[in-house]
């Protein structure tokens, strides 16, 4: 689970760094310093993915990845509601409904695979 999550976050991080204009299109207007935020979040995704796989602080990386997934949810809603076309990402509701519905699963996934939680299988792993 860690490897797959790290691959998703690494791919997103690379996209943030190589195609920021695509992501600026779905960034809500109330986000300040949008280009800088896109760049910093790309670096975060790459760093968190690395720490999740090889660092001794994977629990904290998972918690931060979960918080990050929560924070980017408004961009997912904007992408869906405004029907913004992005390279390689559909603006179809066939994409958006599962994507929006899976955001809580992504949050859980980051927490679970980093050993921050063990729900629903028991209490904390520590």
Short mmCIF file of the N, C-alpha and C atoms (twelve columns), coordinates in Angstrom:
data_MODEL
# 
_entry.id   MODEL 
# 
loop_
_atom_site.group_PDB 
_atom_site.id 
_atom_site.type_symbol 
_atom_site.label_atom_id 
_atom_site.label_alt_id 
_atom_site.label_comp_id 
_atom_site.label_asym_id 
_atom_site.label_seq_id 
_atom_site.Cartn_x 
_atom_site.Cartn_y 
_atom_site.Cartn_z 
_atom_site.pdbx_PDB_model_num 
ATOM 1   N N  . UNK A 1   0.814   -1.201 0.000   1 
ATOM 2   C CA . UNK A 1   0.000   0.000  0.000   1 
ATOM 3   C C  . UNK A 1   0.857   1.265  0.000   1 
ATOM 4   N N  . UNK A 2   1.976   1.202  0.738   1 
ATOM 5   C CA . UNK A 2   2.860   2.377  0.783   1 
ATOM 6   C C  . UNK A 2   3.428   2.699  -0.588  1 
ATOM 7   N N  . UNK A 3   3.877   1.678  -1.287  1 
ATOM 8   C CA . UNK A 3   4.505   1.894  -2.589  1 
ATOM 9   C C  . UNK A 3   3.518   2.507  -3.577  1 
ATOM 10  N N  . UNK A 4   2.302   1.986  -3.607  1 
ATOM 11  C CA . UNK A 4   1.294   2.511  -4.541  1 
ATOM 12  C C  . UNK A 4   0.959   3.958  -4.191  1 
ATOM 13  N N  . UNK A 5   0.775   4.251  -2.903  1 
ATOM 14  C CA . UNK A 5   0.494   5.632  -2.493  1 
ATOM 15  C C  . UNK A 5   1.663   6.546  -2.851  1 
ATOM 16  N N  . UNK A 6   2.881   6.082  -2.616  1 
ATOM 17  C CA . UNK A 6   4.061   6.886  -2.959  1 
ATOM 18  C C  . UNK A 6   4.137   7.145  -4.462  1 
ATOM 19  N N  . UNK A 7   3.762   6.157  -5.261  1 
ATOM 20  C CA . UNK A 7   3.758   6.342  -6.718  1 
ATOM 21  C C  . UNK A 7   2.738   7.414  -7.107  1 
ATOM 22  N N  . UNK A 8   1.538   7.351  -6.525  1 
ATOM 23  C CA . UNK A 8   0.520   8.372  -6.821  1 
ATOM 24  C C  . UNK A 8   1.014   9.771  -6.442  1 
ATOM 25  N N  . UNK A 9   1.552   9.905  -5.245  1 
ATOM 26  C CA . UNK A 9   2.017   11.219 -4.788  1 
ATOM 27  C C  . UNK A 9   3.232   11.682 -5.584  1 
ATOM 28  N N  . UNK A 10  4.121   10.782 -5.946  1 
ATOM 29  C CA . UNK A 10  5.285   11.154 -6.758  1 
ATOM 30  C C  . UNK A 10  4.843   11.643 -8.132  1 
ATOM 31  N N  . UNK A 11  3.895   10.927 -8.726  1 
ATOM 32  C CA . UNK A 11  3.362   11.339 -10.035 1 
ATOM 33  C C  . UNK A 11  2.727   12.721 -9.943  1 
ATOM 34  N N  . UNK A 12  1.943   12.936 -8.887  1 
ATOM 35  C CA . UNK A 12  1.319   14.257 -8.695  1 
ATOM 36  C C  . UNK A 12  2.377   15.329 -8.466  1 
ATOM 37  N N  . UNK A 13  3.408   15.006 -7.701  1 
ATOM 38  C CA . UNK A 13  4.481   15.967 -7.444  1 
ATOM 39  C C  . UNK A 13  5.198   16.373 -8.719  1 
ATOM 40  N N  . UNK A 14  5.477   15.395 -9.554  1 
ATOM 41  C CA . UNK A 14  6.124   15.688 -10.837 1 
ATOM 42  C C  . UNK A 14  5.214   16.560 -11.698 1 
ATOM 43  N N  . UNK A 15  3.922   16.248 -11.705 1 
ATOM 44  C CA . UNK A 15  2.968   17.061 -12.471 1 
ATOM 45  C C  . UNK A 15  2.933   18.491 -11.958 1 
ATOM 46  N N  . UNK A 16  2.989   18.667 -10.636 1 
ATOM 47  C CA . UNK A 16  2.996   20.016 -10.068 1 
ATOM 48  C C  . UNK A 16  4.217   20.807 -10.541 1 
ATOM 49  N N  . UNK A 17  5.348   20.128 -10.677 1 
ATOM 50  C CA . UNK A 17  6.576   20.819 -11.065 1 
ATOM 51  C C  . UNK A 17  6.694   21.009 -12.576 1 
ATOM 52  N N  . UNK A 18  6.183   20.062 -13.352 1 
ATOM 53  C CA . UNK A 18  6.348   20.132 -14.804 1 
ATOM 54  C C  . UNK A 18  5.180   20.776 -15.540 1 
ATOM 55  N N  . UNK A 19  3.990   20.742 -14.947 1 
ATOM 56  C CA . UNK A 19  2.816   21.298 -15.623 1 
ATOM 57  C C  . UNK A 19  1.984   22.136 -14.660 1 
ATOM 58  N N  . UNK A 20  2.596   23.163 -14.065 1 
ATOM 59  C CA . UNK A 20  1.853   23.937 -13.065 1 
ATOM 60  C C  . UNK A 20  0.641   24.667 -13.630 1 
ATOM 61  N N  . UNK A 21  0.679   25.047 -14.897 1 
ATOM 62  C CA . UNK A 21  -0.458  25.769 -15.483 1 
ATOM 63  C C  . UNK A 21  -1.717  24.918 -15.464 1 
ATOM 64  N N  . UNK A 22  -1.567  23.624 -15.678 1 
ATOM 65  C CA . UNK A 22  -2.701  22.715 -15.622 1 
ATOM 66  C C  . UNK A 22  -3.348  22.747 -14.240 1 
ATOM 67  N N  . UNK A 23  -2.528  22.732 -13.209 1 
ATOM 68  C CA . UNK A 23  -3.041  22.700 -11.841 1 
ATOM 69  C C  . UNK A 23  -3.524  24.070 -11.382 1 
ATOM 70  N N  . UNK A 24  -2.952  25.123 -11.933 1 
ATOM 71  C CA . UNK A 24  -3.447  26.469 -11.614 1 
ATOM 72  C C  . UNK A 24  -4.894  26.633 -12.069 1 
ATOM 73  N N  . UNK A 25  -5.252  25.945 -13.132 1 
ATOM 74  C CA . UNK A 25  -6.609  26.055 -13.662 1 
ATOM 75  C C  . UNK A 25  -7.662  25.541 -12.681 1 
ATOM 76  N N  . UNK A 26  -7.300  24.593 -11.827 1 
ATOM 77  C CA . UNK A 26  -8.273  24.043 -10.876 1 
ATOM 78  C C  . UNK A 26  -8.068  24.560 -9.456  1 
ATOM 79  N N  . UNK A 27  -7.093  25.429 -9.273  1 
ATOM 80  C CA . UNK A 27  -6.841  25.994 -7.944  1 
ATOM 81  C C  . UNK A 27  -7.898  27.058 -7.644  1 
ATOM 82  N N  . UNK A 28  -8.582  26.939 -6.508  1 
ATOM 83  C CA . UNK A 28  -9.594  27.948 -6.161  1 
ATOM 84  C C  . UNK A 28  -8.988  29.349 -6.089  1 
ATOM 85  N N  . UNK A 29  -9.769  30.335 -6.468  1 
ATOM 86  C CA . UNK A 29  -9.272  31.717 -6.540  1 
ATOM 87  C C  . UNK A 29  -8.878  32.271 -5.178  1 
ATOM 88  N N  . UNK A 30  -9.413  31.718 -4.092  1 
ATOM 89  C CA . UNK A 30  -9.098  32.226 -2.754  1 
ATOM 90  C C  . UNK A 30  -7.730  31.762 -2.246  1 
ATOM 91  N N  . UNK A 31  -7.057  30.867 -2.977  1 
ATOM 92  C CA . UNK A 31  -5.720  30.413 -2.571  1 
ATOM 93  C C  . UNK A 31  -4.715  31.506 -2.933  1 
ATOM 94  N N  . UNK A 32  -3.965  32.022 -1.939  1 
ATOM 95  C CA . UNK A 32  -2.986  33.065 -2.237  1 
ATOM 96  C C  . UNK A 32  -1.721  32.478 -2.873  1 
ATOM 97  N N  . UNK A 33  -1.001  33.302 -3.593  1 
ATOM 98  C CA . UNK A 33  0.296   32.925 -4.178  1 
ATOM 99  C C  . UNK A 33  0.206   31.581 -4.913  1 
ATOM 100 N N  . UNK A 34  -0.731  31.468 -5.800  1 
ATOM 101 C CA . UNK A 34  -1.045  30.187 -6.439  1 
ATOM 102 C C  . UNK A 34  0.153   29.510 -7.118  1 
ATOM 103 N N  . UNK A 35  0.951   30.195 -7.928  1 
ATOM 104 C CA . UNK A 35  2.091   29.503 -8.553  1 
ATOM 105 C C  . UNK A 35  3.072   28.949 -7.523  1 
ATOM 106 N N  . UNK A 36  3.316   29.731 -6.472  1 
ATOM 107 C CA . UNK A 36  4.236   29.279 -5.432  1 
ATOM 108 C C  . UNK A 36  3.651   28.093 -4.659  1 
ATOM 109 N N  . UNK A 37  2.354   28.128 -4.411  1 
ATOM 110 C CA . UNK A 37  1.692   27.024 -3.712  1 
ATOM 111 C C  . UNK A 37  1.784   25.749 -4.544  1 
ATOM 112 N N  . UNK A 38  1.561   25.849 -5.840  1 
ATOM 113 C CA . UNK A 38  1.671   24.684 -6.722  1 
ATOM 114 C C  . UNK A 38  3.089   24.122 -6.670  1 
ATOM 115 N N  . UNK A 39  4.086   24.978 -6.728  1 
ATOM 116 C CA . UNK A 39  5.482   24.534 -6.683  1 
ATOM 117 C C  . UNK A 39  5.803   23.868 -5.340  1 
ATOM 118 N N  . UNK A 40  5.427   24.506 -4.258  1 
ATOM 119 C CA . UNK A 40  5.726   23.968 -2.918  1 
ATOM 120 C C  . UNK A 40  4.997   22.646 -2.688  1 
ATOM 121 N N  . UNK A 41  3.755   22.553 -3.149  1 
ATOM 122 C CA . UNK A 41  3.038   21.298 -2.957  1 
ATOM 123 C C  . UNK A 41  3.663   20.174 -3.792  1 
ATOM 124 N N  . UNK A 42  4.206   20.508 -4.944  1 
ATOM 125 C CA . UNK A 42  4.925   19.503 -5.727  1 
ATOM 126 C C  . UNK A 42  6.132   18.980 -4.981  1 
ATOM 127 N N  . UNK A 43  6.903   19.896 -4.408  1 
ATOM 128 C CA . UNK A 43  8.056   19.479 -3.598  1 
ATOM 129 C C  . UNK A 43  7.612   18.655 -2.397  1 
ATOM 130 N N  . UNK A 44  6.514   19.069 -1.761  1 
ATOM 131 C CA . UNK A 44  5.991   18.319 -0.622  1 
ATOM 132 C C  . UNK A 44  5.642   16.891 -1.021  1 
ATOM 133 N N  . UNK A 45  4.935   16.737 -2.139  1 
ATOM 134 C CA . UNK A 45  4.515   15.401 -2.567  1 
ATOM 135 C C  . UNK A 45  5.715   14.494 -2.823  1 
ATOM 136 N N  . UNK A 46  6.750   15.042 -3.433  1 
ATOM 137 C CA . UNK A 46  7.948   14.241 -3.678  1 
ATOM 138 C C  . UNK A 46  8.655   13.883 -2.375  1 
ATOM 139 N N  . UNK A 47  8.772   14.845 -1.478  1 
ATOM 140 C CA . UNK A 47  9.436   14.603 -0.194  1 
ATOM 141 C C  . UNK A 47  8.650   13.623 0.660   1 
ATOM 142 N N  . UNK A 48  7.351   13.832 0.776   1 
ATOM 143 C CA . UNK A 48  6.527   12.949 1.600   1 
ATOM 144 C C  . UNK A 48  6.551   11.521 1.066   1 
ATOM 145 N N  . UNK A 49  6.530   11.356 -0.244  1 
ATOM 146 C CA . UNK A 49  6.595   10.017 -0.837  1 
ATOM 147 C C  . UNK A 49  7.899   9.326  -0.472  1 
ATOM 148 N N  . UNK A 50  8.983   10.058 -0.545  1 
ATOM 149 C CA . UNK A 50  10.291  9.501  -0.205  1 
ATOM 150 C C  . UNK A 50  10.346  9.109  1.270   1 
ATOM 151 N N  . UNK A 51  9.904   9.999  2.139   1 
ATOM 152 C CA . UNK A 51  9.923   9.721  3.577   1 
ATOM 153 C C  . UNK A 51  9.013   8.536  3.904   1 
ATOM 154 N N  . UNK A 52  7.881   8.450  3.239   1 
ATOM 155 C CA . UNK A 52  6.959   7.338  3.472   1 
ATOM 156 C C  . UNK A 52  7.638   6.000  3.191   1 
ATOM 157 N N  . UNK A 53  8.494   5.960  2.184   1 
ATOM 158 C CA . UNK A 53  9.132   4.707  1.794   1 
ATOM 159 C C  . UNK A 53  10.454  4.426  2.492   1 
ATOM 160 N N  . UNK A 54  11.249  5.462  2.722   1 
ATOM 161 C CA . UNK A 54  12.608  5.201  3.223   1 
ATOM 162 C C  . UNK A 54  12.962  5.942  4.504   1 
ATOM 163 N N  . UNK A 55  12.094  6.786  4.975   1 
ATOM 164 C CA . UNK A 55  12.424  7.572  6.154   1 
ATOM 165 C C  . UNK A 55  12.023  6.891  7.444   1 
ATOM 166 N N  . UNK A 56  12.527  7.410  8.511   1 
ATOM 167 C CA . UNK A 56  12.172  6.894  9.835   1 
ATOM 168 C C  . UNK A 56  10.954  7.637  10.392  1 
ATOM 169 N N  . UNK A 57  10.457  8.597  9.657   1 
ATOM 170 C CA . UNK A 57  9.323   9.408  10.103  1 
ATOM 171 C C  . UNK A 57  8.098   9.170  9.232   1 
ATOM 172 N N  . UNK A 58  7.897   7.917  8.801   1 
ATOM 173 C CA . UNK A 58  6.790   7.628  7.887   1 
ATOM 174 C C  . UNK A 58  5.435   7.946  8.493   1 
ATOM 175 N N  . UNK A 59  5.307   7.819  9.802   1 
ATOM 176 C CA . UNK A 59  4.028   8.137  10.446  1 
ATOM 177 C C  . UNK A 59  3.673   9.608  10.224  1 
ATOM 178 N N  . UNK A 60  4.648   10.493 10.396  1 
ATOM 179 C CA . UNK A 60  4.405   11.925 10.209  1 
ATOM 180 C C  . UNK A 60  4.187   12.253 8.738   1 
ATOM 181 N N  . UNK A 61  4.891   11.558 7.863   1 
ATOM 182 C CA . UNK A 61  4.672   11.757 6.428   1 
ATOM 183 C C  . UNK A 61  3.239   11.387 6.066   1 
ATOM 184 N N  . UNK A 62  2.749   10.279 6.610   1 
ATOM 185 C CA . UNK A 62  1.377   9.857  6.337   1 
ATOM 186 C C  . UNK A 62  0.349   10.833 6.868   1 
ATOM 187 N N  . UNK A 63  0.589   11.357 8.062   1 
ATOM 188 C CA . UNK A 63  -0.333  12.350 8.624   1 
ATOM 189 C C  . UNK A 63  -0.361  13.595 7.751   1 
ATOM 190 N N  . UNK A 64  0.806   14.049 7.323   1 
ATOM 191 C CA . UNK A 64  0.864   15.236 6.461   1 
ATOM 192 C C  . UNK A 64  0.250   14.965 5.089   1 
ATOM 193 N N  . UNK A 65  0.438   13.761 4.571   1 
ATOM 194 C CA . UNK A 65  -0.179  13.414 3.285   1 
ATOM 195 C C  . UNK A 65  -1.707  13.403 3.408   1 
ATOM 196 N N  . UNK A 66  -2.207  12.918 4.523   1 
ATOM 197 C CA . UNK A 66  -3.654  12.910 4.748   1 
ATOM 198 C C  . UNK A 66  -4.193  14.335 4.847   1 
ATOM 199 N N  . UNK A 67  -3.500  15.182 5.589   1 
ATOM 200 C CA . UNK A 67  -3.915  16.586 5.699   1 
ATOM 201 C C  . UNK A 67  -3.856  17.275 4.337   1 
ATOM 202 N N  . UNK A 68  -2.837  16.976 3.582   1 
ATOM 203 C CA . UNK A 68  -2.702  17.544 2.245   1 
ATOM 204 C C  . UNK A 68  -3.875  17.116 1.354   1 
ATOM 205 N N  . UNK A 69  -4.232  15.818 1.413   1 
ATOM 206 C CA . UNK A 69  -5.363  15.325 0.617   1 
ATOM 207 C C  . UNK A 69  -6.650  16.045 0.995   1 
ATOM 208 N N  . UNK A 70  -6.798  16.358 2.259   1 
ATOM 209 C CA . UNK A 70  -7.970  17.119 2.703   1 
ATOM 210 C C  . UNK A 70  -7.928  18.548 2.149   1 
ATOM 211 N N  . UNK A 71  -6.758  19.139 2.158   1 
ATOM 212 C CA . UNK A 71  -6.608  20.529 1.700   1 
ATOM 213 C C  . UNK A 71  -6.807  20.694 0.195   1 
ATOM 214 N N  . UNK A 72  -6.513  19.676 -0.593  1 
ATOM 215 C CA . UNK A 72  -6.664  19.809 -2.044  1 
ATOM 216 C C  . UNK A 72  -8.064  19.433 -2.522  1 
ATOM 217 N N  . UNK A 73  -8.903  18.962 -1.625  1 
ATOM 218 C CA . UNK A 73  -10.261 18.594 -1.997  1 
ATOM 219 C C  . UNK A 73  -11.014 19.742 -2.671  1 
ATOM 220 N N  . UNK A 74  -10.874 21.000 -2.198  1 
ATOM 221 C CA . UNK A 74  -11.554 22.098 -2.901  1 
ATOM 222 C C  . UNK A 74  -11.152 22.219 -4.378  1 
ATOM 223 N N  . UNK A 75  -9.900  21.929 -4.693  1 
ATOM 224 C CA . UNK A 75  -9.479  21.963 -6.098  1 
ATOM 225 C C  . UNK A 75  -10.180 20.874 -6.894  1 
ATOM 226 N N  . UNK A 76  -10.364 19.709 -6.291  1 
ATOM 227 C CA . UNK A 76  -11.093 18.626 -6.964  1 
ATOM 228 C C  . UNK A 76  -12.541 19.028 -7.219  1 
ATOM 229 N N  . UNK A 77  -13.157 19.706 -6.252  1 
ATOM 230 C CA . UNK A 77  -14.529 20.181 -6.436  1 
ATOM 231 C C  . UNK A 77  -14.596 21.235 -7.539  1 
ATOM 232 N N  . UNK A 78  -13.634 22.160 -7.544  1 
ATOM 233 C CA . UNK A 78  -13.633 23.191 -8.592  1 
ATOM 234 C C  . UNK A 78  -13.481 22.539 -9.964  1 
ATOM 235 N N  . UNK A 79  -12.575 21.579 -10.060 1 
ATOM 236 C CA . UNK A 79  -12.367 20.866 -11.319 1 
ATOM 237 C C  . UNK A 79  -13.673 20.239 -11.791 1 
ATOM 238 N N  . UNK A 80  -14.412 19.622 -10.866 1 
ATOM 239 C CA . UNK A 80  -15.673 18.963 -11.214 1 
ATOM 240 C C  . UNK A 80  -16.774 19.961 -11.556 1 
ATOM 241 N N  . UNK A 81  -16.961 20.933 -10.707 1 
ATOM 242 C CA . UNK A 81  -18.092 21.856 -10.864 1 
ATOM 243 C C  . UNK A 81  -17.942 22.761 -12.081 1 
ATOM 244 N N  . UNK A 82  -16.718 23.134 -12.401 1 
ATOM 245 C CA . UNK A 82  -16.505 24.026 -13.536 1 
ATOM 246 C C  . UNK A 82  -16.184 23.279 -14.829 1 
ATOM 247 N N  . UNK A 83  -16.076 21.947 -14.751 1 
ATOM 248 C CA . UNK A 83  -15.820 21.148 -15.953 1 
ATOM 249 C C  . UNK A 83  -14.547 21.533 -16.667 1 
ATOM 250 N N  . UNK A 84  -13.496 21.785 -15.931 1 
ATOM 251 C CA . UNK A 84  -12.231 22.237 -16.505 1 
ATOM 252 C C  . UNK A 84  -11.506 21.060 -17.157 1 
ATOM 253 N N  . UNK A 85  -11.139 21.234 -18.412 1 
ATOM 254 C CA . UNK A 85  -10.392 20.196 -19.114 1 
ATOM 255 C C  . UNK A 85  -8.913  20.307 -18.781 1 
ATOM 256 N N  . UNK A 86  -8.339  19.188 -18.376 1 
ATOM 257 C CA . UNK A 86  -6.908  19.106 -18.105 1 
ATOM 258 C C  . UNK A 86  -6.305  18.007 -18.962 1 
ATOM 259 N N  . UNK A 87  -5.046  18.169 -19.297 1 
ATOM 260 C CA . UNK A 87  -4.332  17.172 -20.067 1 
ATOM 261 C C  . UNK A 87  -4.347  15.840 -19.319 1 
ATOM 262 N N  . UNK A 88  -4.802  14.789 -19.944 1 
ATOM 263 C CA . UNK A 88  -4.847  13.420 -19.409 1 
ATOM 264 C C  . UNK A 88  -5.864  13.209 -18.292 1 
ATOM 265 N N  . UNK A 89  -6.641  14.229 -17.915 1 
ATOM 266 C CA . UNK A 89  -7.650  14.062 -16.871 1 
ATOM 267 C C  . UNK A 89  -8.984  14.525 -17.439 1 
ATOM 268 N N  . UNK A 90  -9.936  13.644 -17.424 1 
ATOM 269 C CA . UNK A 90  -11.248 13.907 -17.984 1 
ATOM 270 C C  . UNK A 90  -12.008 14.947 -17.174 1 
ATOM 271 N N  . UNK A 91  -12.872 15.690 -17.827 1 
ATOM 272 C CA . UNK A 91  -13.775 16.580 -17.104 1 
ATOM 273 C C  . UNK A 91  -15.158 15.943 -17.005 1 
ATOM 274 N N  . UNK A 92  -15.218 14.644 -17.289 1 
ATOM 275 C CA . UNK A 92  -16.465 13.889 -17.240 1 
ATOM 276 C C  . UNK A 92  -16.836 13.538 -15.804 1 
ATOM 277 N N  . UNK A 93  -18.119 13.443 -15.540 1 
ATOM 278 C CA . UNK A 93  -18.579 13.016 -14.219 1 
ATOM 279 C C  . UNK A 93  -18.207 11.567 -13.953 1 
ATOM 280 N N  . UNK A 94  -17.906 10.795 -15.001 1 
ATOM 281 C CA . UNK A 94  -17.416 9.424  -14.821 1 
ATOM 282 C C  . UNK A 94  -16.063 9.444  -14.110 1 
ATOM 283 N N  . UNK A 95  -15.315 10.510 -14.236 1 
ATOM 284 C CA . UNK A 95  -14.062 10.697 -13.495 1 
ATOM 285 C C  . UNK A 95  -14.330 11.361 -12.147 1 
ATOM 286 N N  . UNK A 96  -15.104 12.438 -12.158 1 
ATOM 287 C CA . UNK A 96  -15.242 13.267 -10.962 1 
ATOM 288 C C  . UNK A 96  -15.962 12.588 -9.804  1 
ATOM 289 N N  . UNK A 97  -17.034 11.876 -10.060 1 
ATOM 290 C CA . UNK A 97  -17.774 11.249 -8.960  1 
ATOM 291 C C  . UNK A 97  -16.891 10.263 -8.193  1 
ATOM 292 N N  . UNK A 98  -16.224 9.320  -8.868  1 
ATOM 293 C CA . UNK A 98  -15.341 8.426  -8.107  1 
ATOM 294 C C  . UNK A 98  -14.182 9.178  -7.442  1 
ATOM 295 N N  . UNK A 99  -13.648 10.174 -8.126  1 
ATOM 296 C CA . UNK A 99  -12.511 10.926 -7.572  1 
ATOM 297 C C  . UNK A 99  -12.909 11.643 -6.292  1 
ATOM 298 N N  . UNK A 100 -14.022 12.325 -6.305  1 
ATOM 299 C CA . UNK A 100 -14.478 13.041 -5.118  1 
ATOM 300 C C  . UNK A 100 -14.863 12.069 -4.005  1 
ATOM 301 N N  . UNK A 101 -15.494 10.975 -4.360  1 
ATOM 302 C CA . UNK A 101 -15.904 9.991  -3.358  1 
ATOM 303 C C  . UNK A 101 -14.708 9.272  -2.740  1 
ATOM 304 N N  . UNK A 102 -13.634 9.153  -3.478  1 
ATOM 305 C CA . UNK A 102 -12.452 8.430  -2.974  1 
ATOM 306 C C  . UNK A 102 -11.526 9.285  -2.115  1 
ATOM 307 N N  . UNK A 103 -11.750 10.575 -2.052  1 
ATOM 308 C CA . UNK A 103 -10.858 11.428 -1.268  1 
ATOM 309 C C  . UNK A 103 -10.766 10.981 0.195   1 
ATOM 310 N N  . UNK A 104 -11.879 10.645 0.867   1 
ATOM 311 C CA . UNK A 104 -11.741 10.139 2.244   1 
ATOM 312 C C  . UNK A 104 -10.948 8.829  2.314   1 
ATOM 313 N N  . UNK A 105 -11.045 8.012  1.272   1 
ATOM 314 C CA . UNK A 105 -10.273 6.768  1.239   1 
ATOM 315 C C  . UNK A 105 -8.787  7.070  1.105   1 
ATOM 316 N N  . UNK A 106 -8.449  8.059  0.300   1 
ATOM 317 C CA . UNK A 106 -7.049  8.469  0.155   1 
ATOM 318 C C  . UNK A 106 -6.517  8.977  1.490   1 
ATOM 319 N N  . UNK A 107 -7.326  9.732  2.205   1 
ATOM 320 C CA . UNK A 107 -6.923  10.238 3.525   1 
ATOM 321 C C  . UNK A 107 -6.678  9.064  4.469   1 
ATOM 322 N N  . UNK A 108 -7.627  8.115  4.511   1 
ATOM 323 C CA . UNK A 108 -7.457  6.934  5.361   1 
ATOM 324 C C  . UNK A 108 -6.217  6.154  4.947   1 
ATOM 325 N N  . UNK A 109 -6.049  5.967  3.646   1 
ATOM 326 C CA . UNK A 109 -4.940  5.187  3.092   1 
ATOM 327 C C  . UNK A 109 -3.596  5.758  3.566   1 
ATOM 328 N N  . UNK A 110 -3.439  7.063  3.502   1 
ATOM 329 C CA . UNK A 110 -2.188  7.689  3.946   1 
ATOM 330 C C  . UNK A 110 -1.947  7.434  5.431   1 
ATOM 331 N N  . UNK A 111 -2.993  7.525  6.215   1 
ATOM 332 C CA . UNK A 111 -2.853  7.288  7.655   1 
ATOM 333 C C  . UNK A 111 -2.583  5.815  7.956   1 
ATOM 334 N N  . UNK A 112 -3.266  4.936  7.268   1 
ATOM 335 C CA . UNK A 112 -3.128  3.504  7.532   1 
ATOM 336 C C  . UNK A 112 -1.765  2.969  7.112   1 
ATOM 337 N N  . UNK A 113 -1.342  3.283  5.899   1 
ATOM 338 C CA . UNK A 113 -0.095  2.687  5.410   1 
ATOM 339 C C  . UNK A 113 1.144   3.319  6.042   1 
ATOM 340 N N  . UNK A 114 0.966   4.409  6.759   1 
ATOM 341 C CA . UNK A 114 2.097   5.022  7.472   1 
ATOM 342 C C  . UNK A 114 2.115   4.624  8.949   1 
ATOM 343 N N  . UNK A 115 1.213   3.741  9.326   1 
ATOM 344 C CA . UNK A 115 1.088   3.279  10.710  1 
ATOM 345 C C  . UNK A 115 0.593   4.348  11.667  1 
ATOM 346 N N  . UNK A 116 -0.029  5.389  11.149  1 
ATOM 347 C CA . UNK A 116 -0.603  6.409  12.034  1 
ATOM 348 C C  . UNK A 116 -1.887  5.892  12.673  1 
ATOM 349 N N  . UNK A 117 -2.613  5.039  11.937  1 
ATOM 350 C CA . UNK A 117 -3.820  4.396  12.475  1 
ATOM 351 C C  . UNK A 117 -3.830  2.936  12.040  1 
ATOM 352 N N  . UNK A 118 -4.655  2.157  12.697  1 
ATOM 353 C CA . UNK A 118 -4.856  0.771  12.307  1 
ATOM 354 C C  . UNK A 118 -6.338  0.500  12.126  1 
ATOM 355 N N  . UNK A 119 -7.137  1.542  12.025  1 
ATOM 356 C CA . UNK A 119 -8.580  1.397  11.871  1 
ATOM 357 C C  . UNK A 119 -8.898  0.879  10.482  1 
ATOM 358 N N  . UNK A 120 -9.733  -0.034 10.317  1 
ATOM 359 C CA . UNK A 120 -10.698 -0.603 11.258  1 
ATOM 360 C C  . UNK A 120 -10.220 -1.890 11.927  1 
ATOM 361 N N  . UNK A 121 -8.937  -2.143 11.866  1 
ATOM 362 C CA . UNK A 121 -8.411  -3.425 12.336  1 
ATOM 363 C C  . UNK A 121 -7.970  -3.408 13.791  1 
ATOM 364 N N  . UNK A 122 -8.137  -2.328 14.494  1 
ATOM 365 C CA . UNK A 122 -7.741  -2.239 15.889  1 
ATOM 366 C C  . UNK A 122 -7.309  -0.842 16.241  1 
ATOM 367 N N  . UNK A 123 -6.664  -0.690 17.355  1 
ATOM 368 C CA . UNK A 123 -6.177  0.619  17.777  1 
ATOM 369 C C  . UNK A 123 -4.839  0.907  17.108  1 
ATOM 370 N N  . UNK A 124 -4.222  2.011  17.487  1 
ATOM 371 C CA . UNK A 124 -2.958  2.443  16.889  1 
ATOM 372 C C  . UNK A 124 -1.925  1.333  16.923  1 
ATOM 373 N N  . UNK A 125 -1.126  1.245  15.891  1 
ATOM 374 C CA . UNK A 125 -0.092  0.200  15.783  1 
ATOM 375 C C  . UNK A 125 1.074   0.444  16.729  1 
ATOM 376 N N  . UNK A 126 1.240   1.670  17.219  1 
ATOM 377 C CA . UNK A 126 2.380   1.959  18.097  1 
ATOM 378 C C  . UNK A 126 2.131   1.473  19.497  1 
# 
